[in-house]
mmCIF file of C-alpha atoms in Angstrom:
data_model
loop_
_atom_site.group_PDB
_atom_site.id
_atom_site.type_symbol
_atom_site.label_atom_id
_atom_site.label_comp_id
_atom_site.label_asym_id
_atom_site.label_seq_id
_atom_site.Cartn_x
_atom_site.Cartn_y
_atom_site.Cartn_z
ATOM 1 C CA MET A 1 -0.142 0.115 -0.377
ATOM 2 C CA MET A 2 3.141 2.386 1.020
ATOM 3 C CA SER A 3 4.906 1.875 -2.221
ATOM 4 C CA ALA A 4 1.460 2.436 -4.757
ATOM 5 C CA VAL A 5 1.321 5.734 -2.563
ATOM 6 C CA LEU A 6 4.740 6.703 -3.175
ATOM 7 C CA SER A 7 4.435 5.706 -6.292
ATOM 8 C CA ASP A 8 1.510 7.749 -7.072
ATOM 9 C CA ILE A 9 3.512 10.889 -5.518
ATOM 10 C CA GLU A 10 6.862 9.930 -7.499
ATOM 11 C CA MET A 11 4.194 10.365 -10.818
ATOM 12 C CA SER A 12 2.450 13.894 -9.483
ATOM 13 C CA GLN A 13 6.026 15.345 -8.990
ATOM 14 C CA SER A 14 7.653 13.992 -12.074
ATOM 15 C CA LYS A 15 4.286 15.331 -14.013
ATOM 16 C CA ARG A 16 5.166 18.917 -11.853
ATOM 17 C CA THR A 17 8.814 19.411 -13.736
ATOM 18 C CA LYS A 18 6.898 18.959 -16.809
ATOM 19 C CA TRP A 19 5.156 21.774 -15.473
ATOM 20 C CA THR A 20 7.029 24.474 -17.677
ATOM 21 C CA HIS A 21 6.678 28.672 -17.507
ATOM 22 C CA LEU A 22 5.415 28.878 -20.714
ATOM 23 C CA ASP A 23 2.745 25.937 -19.761
ATOM 24 C CA ALA A 24 1.448 27.884 -17.153
ATOM 25 C CA LEU A 25 1.515 31.785 -19.344
ATOM 26 C CA GLU A 26 -0.560 29.693 -21.496
ATOM 27 C CA SER A 27 -2.968 28.516 -18.926
ATOM 28 C CA GLU A 28 -3.352 31.771 -17.575
ATOM 29 C CA ALA A 29 -3.870 33.186 -20.933
ATOM 30 C CA ILE A 30 -6.511 30.356 -22.419
ATOM 31 C CA TYR A 31 -8.246 31.091 -18.991
ATOM 32 C CA ILE A 32 -8.323 34.949 -19.912
ATOM 33 C CA LEU A 33 -9.880 34.411 -23.148
ATOM 34 C CA ARG A 34 -12.798 31.222 -22.228
ATOM 35 C CA GLU A 35 -13.189 34.258 -19.445
ATOM 36 C CA VAL A 36 -14.237 37.024 -21.993
ATOM 37 C CA ALA A 37 -16.039 34.917 -24.142
ATOM 38 C CA ALA A 38 -18.234 34.174 -20.498
ATOM 39 C CA GLU A 39 -18.908 37.039 -19.608
ATOM 40 C CA CYS A 40 -18.987 39.227 -22.621
ATOM 41 C CA GLU A 41 -21.109 39.629 -25.884
ATOM 42 C CA ASN A 42 -19.256 41.328 -28.708
ATOM 43 C CA PRO A 43 -16.079 40.923 -28.299
ATOM 44 C CA ALA A 44 -12.894 41.444 -30.632
ATOM 45 C CA LEU A 45 -9.346 40.383 -31.075
ATOM 46 C CA LEU A 46 -7.368 43.505 -32.776
ATOM 47 C CA PHE A 47 -4.904 41.034 -34.852
ATOM 48 C CA SER A 48 -2.360 43.232 -37.124
ATOM 49 C CA GLY A 49 -0.609 40.030 -38.379
ATOM 50 C CA GLY A 50 2.539 40.902 -35.710
ATOM 51 C CA LYS A 51 3.561 38.513 -33.221
ATOM 52 C CA ASP A 52 1.753 39.275 -30.390
ATOM 53 C CA SER A 53 -1.240 38.981 -32.268
ATOM 54 C CA ALA A 54 -0.645 36.386 -34.162
ATOM 55 C CA VAL A 55 0.469 34.585 -30.715
ATOM 56 C CA VAL A 56 -3.243 35.709 -29.094
ATOM 57 C CA LEU A 57 -4.990 34.170 -32.163
ATOM 58 C CA HIS A 58 -3.482 31.378 -32.143
ATOM 59 C CA LEU A 59 -4.298 30.611 -28.090
ATOM 60 C CA GLY A 60 -7.906 31.558 -29.388
ATOM 61 C CA LEU A 61 -7.862 28.502 -31.270
ATOM 62 C CA LYS A 62 -6.370 26.278 -28.906
ATOM 63 C CA ALA A 63 -8.960 27.952 -26.116
ATOM 64 C CA PHE A 64 -11.706 27.194 -28.378
ATOM 65 C CA PHE A 65 -10.825 24.182 -30.428
ATOM 66 C CA PRO A 66 -12.799 22.300 -32.051
ATOM 67 C CA GLN A 67 -15.450 25.474 -32.059
ATOM 68 C CA LYS A 68 -14.902 28.570 -34.555
ATOM 69 C CA ILE A 69 -13.623 31.368 -32.039
ATOM 70 C CA PRO A 70 -16.319 33.835 -30.786
ATOM 71 C CA PHE A 71 -14.334 36.668 -31.339
ATOM 72 C CA THR A 72 -14.559 38.938 -34.380
ATOM 73 C CA LEU A 73 -10.896 39.859 -36.088
ATOM 74 C CA LEU A 74 -10.488 43.742 -36.014
ATOM 75 C CA HIS A 75 -7.970 45.239 -37.742
ATOM 76 C CA ILE A 76 -7.038 49.308 -37.116
ATOM 77 C CA ASP A 77 -5.150 49.392 -40.664
ATOM 78 C CA THR A 78 -2.971 52.365 -40.967
ATOM 79 C CA GLU A 79 -2.442 51.436 -44.549
ATOM 80 C CA HIS A 80 1.127 52.440 -43.886
ATOM 81 C CA ASN A 81 1.973 48.626 -43.220
ATOM 82 C CA TYR A 82 4.777 46.714 -44.892
ATOM 83 C CA PRO A 83 3.099 44.639 -47.442
ATOM 84 C CA GLU A 84 4.345 41.519 -46.173
ATOM 85 C CA VAL A 85 2.625 41.720 -43.046
ATOM 86 C CA ILE A 86 -1.125 42.547 -45.105
ATOM 87 C CA ASP A 87 -0.283 39.083 -46.539
ATOM 88 C CA PHE A 88 0.390 37.099 -43.795
ATOM 89 C CA ARG A 89 -3.126 39.001 -42.174
ATOM 90 C CA ASP A 90 -5.308 37.733 -44.961
ATOM 91 C CA SER A 91 -3.156 34.168 -45.142
ATOM 92 C CA VAL A 92 -3.946 33.263 -42.305
ATOM 93 C CA VAL A 93 -8.260 34.603 -42.067
ATOM 94 C CA LYS A 94 -8.235 32.656 -45.244
ATOM 95 C CA LYS A 95 -6.537 29.598 -43.546
ATOM 96 C CA ASN A 96 -8.839 29.223 -40.529
ATOM 97 C CA ASN A 97 -11.952 30.386 -42.401
ATOM 98 C CA LEU A 98 -12.190 33.899 -39.699
ATOM 99 C CA ASN A 99 -13.914 36.844 -39.419
ATOM 100 C CA LEU A 100 -12.054 40.052 -40.490
ATOM 101 C CA VAL A 101 -12.900 43.366 -39.852
ATOM 102 C CA VAL A 102 -10.661 46.034 -41.216
ATOM 103 C CA ARG A 103 -11.375 49.995 -40.758
ATOM 104 C CA SER A 104 -8.261 52.461 -41.970
ATOM 105 C CA VAL A 105 -6.713 55.372 -40.763
ATOM 106 C CA GLY A 106 -7.192 56.990 -44.207
ATOM 107 C CA ASP A 107 -10.816 56.379 -44.346
ATOM 108 C CA SER A 108 -11.045 58.596 -41.473
ATOM 109 C CA ILE A 109 -9.050 61.385 -42.922
ATOM 110 C CA LYS A 110 -11.531 60.734 -45.946
ATOM 111 C CA GLN A 111 -13.979 61.616 -43.304
ATOM 112 C CA GLY A 112 -12.400 64.757 -41.767
ATOM 113 C CA ARG A 113 -12.278 62.757 -38.368
ATOM 114 C CA VAL A 114 -8.639 62.703 -39.010
ATOM 115 C CA HIS A 115 -5.971 65.358 -40.429
ATOM 116 C CA LEU A 116 -2.630 65.166 -40.586
ATOM 117 C CA ARG A 117 -0.304 67.442 -40.220
ATOM 118 C CA HIS A 118 1.989 66.588 -43.237
ATOM 119 C CA GLU A 119 1.686 63.649 -45.927
ATOM 120 C CA LEU A 120 4.527 61.126 -44.568
ATOM 121 C CA GLU A 121 3.061 62.026 -40.823
ATOM 122 C CA PRO A 122 3.032 58.475 -38.584
ATOM 123 C CA ARG A 123 -0.359 57.301 -38.419
ATOM 124 C CA ASN A 124 -0.025 55.330 -35.453
ATOM 125 C CA LYS A 125 -1.259 58.133 -33.048
ATOM 126 C CA TYR A 126 -4.281 58.621 -35.141
ATOM 127 C CA GLN A 127 -5.431 54.513 -34.850
ATOM 128 C CA THR A 128 -7.328 55.689 -31.979
ATOM 129 C CA ILE A 129 -9.792 58.012 -33.260
ATOM 130 C CA THR A 130 -10.164 55.324 -35.880
ATOM 131 C CA LEU A 131 -10.815 52.336 -33.456
ATOM 132 C CA LEU A 132 -13.194 54.045 -31.498
ATOM 133 C CA ASP A 133 -15.456 54.243 -34.309
ATOM 134 C CA ALA A 134 -14.986 50.841 -35.237
ATOM 135 C CA ILE A 135 -15.638 50.220 -31.819
ATOM 136 C CA SER A 136 -19.159 52.524 -32.010
ATOM 137 C CA GLU A 137 -19.623 50.927 -35.389
ATOM 138 C CA HIS A 138 -19.866 47.122 -34.432
ATOM 139 C CA ASN A 139 -20.972 47.455 -30.641
ATOM 140 C CA PHE A 140 -17.505 46.018 -29.963
ATOM 141 C CA ASP A 141 -17.905 45.698 -26.040
ATOM 142 C CA VAL A 142 -14.222 44.028 -25.385
ATOM 143 C CA CYS A 143 -11.519 44.525 -27.616
ATOM 144 C CA ILE A 144 -8.374 41.585 -27.354
ATOM 145 C CA GLY A 145 -4.815 42.737 -27.352
ATOM 146 C CA GLY A 146 -1.629 41.218 -27.512
ATOM 147 C CA ALA A 147 0.153 44.425 -25.074
ATOM 148 C CA ARG A 148 2.733 43.428 -22.661
ATOM 149 C CA ARG A 149 3.764 45.066 -19.436
ATOM 150 C CA ASP A 150 7.601 44.121 -20.546
ATOM 151 C CA GLU A 151 6.896 46.721 -23.625
ATOM 152 C CA GLU A 152 7.097 50.184 -21.711
ATOM 153 C CA LYS A 153 6.197 51.800 -19.108
ATOM 154 C CA ALA A 154 3.039 53.214 -19.351
ATOM 155 C CA ARG A 155 1.460 49.654 -20.776
ATOM 156 C CA ALA A 156 2.933 47.730 -17.276
ATOM 157 C CA LYS A 157 0.584 50.293 -15.154
ATOM 158 C CA GLU A 158 -3.056 48.437 -17.072
ATOM 159 C CA ARG A 159 -4.515 45.555 -15.371
ATOM 160 C CA ILE A 160 -5.380 42.814 -17.751
ATOM 161 C CA PHE A 161 -9.041 43.931 -17.649
ATOM 162 C CA SER A 162 -8.710 47.580 -18.740
ATOM 163 C CA PHE A 163 -11.612 49.281 -18.583
ATOM 164 C CA ARG A 164 -12.094 52.568 -21.340
ATOM 165 C CA ASP A 165 -14.941 55.135 -19.841
ATOM 166 C CA GLU A 166 -18.063 55.953 -22.457
ATOM 167 C CA PHE A 167 -15.322 58.530 -23.869
ATOM 168 C CA GLY A 168 -12.763 55.368 -24.258
ATOM 169 C CA GLN A 169 -10.680 57.298 -21.976
ATOM 170 C CA TRP A 170 -8.111 55.557 -19.992
ATOM 171 C CA ASP A 171 -7.911 56.641 -16.011
ATOM 172 C CA PRO A 172 -4.700 55.106 -14.728
ATOM 173 C CA LYS A 173 -5.476 56.130 -11.576
ATOM 174 C CA ASN A 174 -8.857 54.768 -11.221
ATOM 175 C CA GLN A 175 -8.420 51.123 -12.326
ATOM 176 C CA ARG A 176 -10.575 47.283 -10.728
ATOM 177 C CA PRO A 177 -8.334 45.196 -8.290
ATOM 178 C CA GLU A 178 -6.941 41.591 -9.791
ATOM 179 C CA ILE A 179 -6.705 40.112 -6.996
ATOM 180 C CA TRP A 180 -6.215 36.247 -7.101
ATOM 181 C CA ASN A 181 -6.954 36.267 -10.979
ATOM 182 C CA LEU A 182 -10.430 37.529 -10.193
ATOM 183 C CA TYR A 183 -11.303 39.483 -13.175
ATOM 184 C CA ASN A 184 -14.469 42.191 -12.896
ATOM 185 C CA THR A 185 -16.138 42.402 -15.843
ATOM 186 C CA ARG A 186 -18.624 44.278 -15.730
ATOM 187 C CA VAL A 187 -18.895 46.955 -18.182
ATOM 188 C CA ALA A 188 -21.880 50.107 -18.013
ATOM 189 C CA ALA A 189 -23.824 50.940 -21.087
ATOM 190 C CA GLY A 190 -21.263 52.801 -23.107
ATOM 191 C CA GLU A 191 -17.782 51.646 -21.578
ATOM 192 C CA ASN A 192 -15.654 49.322 -23.368
ATOM 193 C CA VAL A 193 -12.982 46.798 -22.249
ATOM 194 C CA ARG A 194 -9.459 45.956 -23.341
ATOM 195 C CA VAL A 195 -7.952 42.694 -22.387
ATOM 196 C CA PHE A 196 -4.276 41.612 -23.102
ATOM 197 C CA PRO A 197 -3.833 38.103 -22.683
ATOM 198 C CA ILE A 198 -0.173 38.079 -22.595
ATOM 199 C CA SER A 199 0.185 40.656 -20.519
ATOM 200 C CA ASN A 200 2.472 39.162 -18.252
ATOM 201 C CA TRP A 201 4.365 37.834 -21.094
ATOM 202 C CA THR A 202 8.248 39.193 -21.728
ATOM 203 C CA GLU A 203 9.119 39.462 -25.339
ATOM 204 C CA LEU A 204 11.956 36.424 -24.911
ATOM 205 C CA ASP A 205 8.483 33.867 -23.783
ATOM 206 C CA VAL A 206 6.569 35.136 -26.750
ATOM 207 C CA TRP A 207 9.504 33.612 -28.857
ATOM 208 C CA GLU A 208 9.962 30.741 -26.940
ATOM 209 C CA TYR A 209 6.393 30.063 -26.969
ATOM 210 C CA ILE A 210 6.555 31.013 -31.353
ATOM 211 C CA GLN A 211 9.211 28.212 -31.394
ATOM 212 C CA ARG A 212 7.802 24.818 -28.868
ATOM 213 C CA GLU A 213 4.085 25.737 -31.233
ATOM 214 C CA ALA A 214 5.252 26.231 -34.809
ATOM 215 C CA ILE A 215 3.254 29.557 -35.288
ATOM 216 C CA ASP A 216 3.908 31.231 -38.918
ATOM 217 C CA LEU A 217 4.966 34.868 -38.598
ATOM 218 C CA PRO A 218 5.431 36.881 -41.646
ATOM 219 C CA SER A 219 9.185 37.084 -42.927
ATOM 220 C CA ILE A 220 10.402 40.771 -41.961
ATOM 221 C CA TYR A 221 11.022 39.095 -38.548
ATOM 222 C CA PHE A 222 13.705 36.950 -40.209
ATOM 223 C CA ALA A 223 16.884 38.582 -40.892
ATOM 224 C CA HIS A 224 16.567 39.532 -44.788
ATOM 225 C CA GLN A 225 19.261 43.030 -46.253
ATOM 226 C CA ARG A 226 16.909 46.310 -46.242
ATOM 227 C CA ASP A 227 18.590 49.377 -47.224
ATOM 228 C CA VAL A 228 18.407 51.811 -44.116
ATOM 229 C CA VAL A 229 19.581 54.973 -42.931
ATOM 230 C CA VAL A 230 21.128 54.880 -39.439
ATOM 231 C CA LYS A 231 19.494 58.192 -37.652
ATOM 232 C CA ASP A 232 19.861 58.719 -33.910
ATOM 233 C CA ASN A 233 20.910 55.079 -33.066
ATOM 234 C CA LEU A 234 18.035 53.663 -35.114
ATOM 235 C CA LEU A 235 17.434 52.087 -38.388
ATOM 236 C CA VAL A 236 14.999 53.359 -40.912
ATOM 237 C CA PRO A 237 14.321 51.208 -44.001
ATOM 238 C CA VAL A 238 14.491 53.163 -47.096
ATOM 239 C CA THR A 239 10.765 53.282 -48.754
ATOM 240 C CA PRO A 240 8.823 55.382 -50.166
ATOM 241 C CA LEU A 241 6.948 56.738 -47.211
ATOM 242 C CA THR A 242 10.858 57.034 -45.500
ATOM 243 C CA PRO A 243 12.379 58.168 -48.100
ATOM 244 C CA ALA A 244 16.943 58.907 -48.010
ATOM 245 C CA HIS A 245 17.492 62.694 -48.305
ATOM 246 C CA LYS A 246 20.192 63.703 -50.265
ATOM 247 C CA SER A 247 22.604 64.378 -47.606
ATOM 248 C CA ASP A 248 21.619 60.579 -45.510
ATOM 249 C CA GLN A 249 24.097 58.031 -46.267
ATOM 250 C CA ILE A 250 22.734 54.435 -47.647
ATOM 251 C CA SER A 251 23.359 51.322 -45.926
ATOM 252 C CA ARG A 252 22.907 47.176 -47.420
ATOM 253 C CA MET A 253 22.219 45.579 -43.771
ATOM 254 C CA SER A 254 20.819 42.084 -42.752
ATOM 255 C CA VAL A 255 18.197 43.055 -40.476
ATOM 256 C CA ARG A 256 14.955 41.674 -38.981
ATOM 257 C CA PHE A 257 12.052 43.630 -37.238
ATOM 258 C CA ARG A 258 11.244 42.562 -33.159
ATOM 259 C CA THR A 259 8.165 44.599 -33.529
ATOM 260 C CA VAL A 260 6.098 45.763 -37.060
ATOM 261 C CA GLY A 261 3.861 48.552 -37.233
ATOM 262 C CA ASP A 262 3.128 51.719 -39.655
ATOM 263 C CA ILE A 263 6.550 52.206 -41.991
ATOM 264 C CA THR A 264 7.139 55.742 -40.779
ATOM 265 C CA CYS A 265 7.375 54.902 -37.129
ATOM 266 C CA THR A 266 9.099 50.914 -37.601
ATOM 267 C CA ALA A 267 12.552 50.518 -37.389
ATOM 268 C CA PRO A 268 14.274 47.241 -37.929
ATOM 269 C CA VAL A 269 17.213 46.400 -36.005
ATOM 270 C CA GLU A 270 21.088 44.513 -37.606
ATOM 271 C CA SER A 271 20.501 40.935 -37.494
ATOM 272 C CA SER A 272 22.037 37.767 -38.937
ATOM 273 C CA ALA A 273 19.617 35.733 -36.685
ATOM 274 C CA THR A 274 17.315 33.573 -40.007
ATOM 275 C CA ASP A 275 14.938 30.728 -37.602
ATOM 276 C CA ILE A 276 14.124 31.440 -34.180
ATOM 277 C CA GLU A 277 16.112 29.889 -32.548
ATOM 278 C CA GLU A 278 19.527 32.258 -33.493
ATOM 279 C CA ILE A 279 16.126 34.894 -32.499
ATOM 280 C CA ILE A 280 16.083 33.237 -29.368
ATOM 281 C CA LEU A 281 19.636 33.657 -28.758
ATOM 282 C CA GLU A 282 19.352 37.330 -29.745
ATOM 283 C CA THR A 283 17.160 38.308 -27.747
ATOM 284 C CA ALA A 284 18.370 36.440 -24.430
ATOM 285 C CA GLN A 285 21.253 38.691 -24.735
ATOM 286 C CA THR A 286 19.937 42.337 -25.368
ATOM 287 C CA GLN A 287 19.248 44.692 -22.959
ATOM 288 C CA ILE A 288 17.215 47.615 -24.911
ATOM 289 C CA THR A 289 13.308 46.531 -25.113
ATOM 290 C CA GLU A 290 12.151 45.946 -28.545
ATOM 291 C CA ARG A 291 9.931 49.153 -28.640
ATOM 292 C CA GLY A 292 12.878 51.180 -26.751
ATOM 293 C CA ALA A 293 15.122 49.878 -30.312
ATOM 294 C CA THR A 294 12.268 50.179 -33.184
ATOM 295 C CA ARG A 295 10.141 52.615 -32.663
ATOM 296 C CA LEU A 296 10.606 56.347 -33.678
ATOM 297 C CA ASP A 297 7.374 57.680 -32.421
ATOM 298 C CA ASP A 298 8.512 55.845 -29.195
ATOM 299 C CA GLN A 299 11.048 58.256 -28.139
ATOM 300 C CA ALA A 300 9.257 61.530 -26.895
ATOM 301 C CA SER A 301 8.928 59.960 -23.478
ATOM 302 C CA GLU A 302 6.664 57.787 -21.476
ATOM 303 C CA ALA A 303 4.126 60.191 -20.634
ATOM 304 C CA ALA A 304 3.589 60.823 -24.606
ATOM 305 C CA MET A 305 2.388 57.162 -24.771
ATOM 306 C CA GLU A 306 0.432 57.153 -21.183
ATOM 307 C CA LEU A 307 -1.582 60.380 -22.761
ATOM 308 C CA ARG A 308 -1.777 58.558 -25.540
ATOM 309 C CA LYS A 309 -3.468 55.807 -23.786
ATOM 310 C CA LYS A 310 -5.856 57.582 -22.119
ATOM 311 C CA GLU A 311 -7.094 59.102 -25.452
ATOM 312 C CA GLY A 312 -7.974 55.654 -26.082
ATOM 313 C CA TYR A 313 -5.385 54.548 -27.604
ATOM 314 C CA PHE A 314 -4.368 49.971 -27.618
#
């Protein structure tokens, strides 16, 4: 009898040693997604085709398999995205037979809802207006995003269930407690919730999970040759939207993107990593956050990002 008990304990300990931090993160994220599906009426999953949104979508597909995910996919398109990312977005939607709603900043400009200071101004900050209009148009009560706390200081202040008022604004000083993973999902008329299932993940966690789950990604996440100009210690890609000036010195370099967004504000990093194993090694050694190293629009200050989030930025 005693040997049988010991055998059960040993088996339990054996199973416990196989439970990794990725299993724990995955379990938490799936629990959050299922909580959204159970408690909310009309959720949308923000899907741009970037690595974080690809991970969240993969988690959603696992959470509700074999059923179809109970979320509408929503992309707020600046119309200044890298074509590889848009092609990937569309291929994923088609492969999984998903419902995708796309609303563009370009349409907001045509409607007079957005006014650019100049034609090539970065459009990321103007996504807020288009997003709030899309939420109102489709009556989404929840938007699920792939933001993580390690990305940037203002993001680190947000709860996993982050509430917006009837004007779509976020108050960092008035957030609901989340004790023991208990989430308050009550939403009053006109309010909206942003939910971040991978908020507790790091960039390294994301890449290790992508490797483990064999998640497909756009090709620009891997090393490739690209013309760039060095400006303020960042590599600015030479494109029709970000042309080189006469005084700029153009270099052909091996680069990859750690994060993707509007071409006018997303910079690659120098890299020779052509597969995920090499990217994981690079990520483990870097001491600069992905947004700090690659986002031209985040260089101003933490306060600037927090202001954008207060206004409704995701």
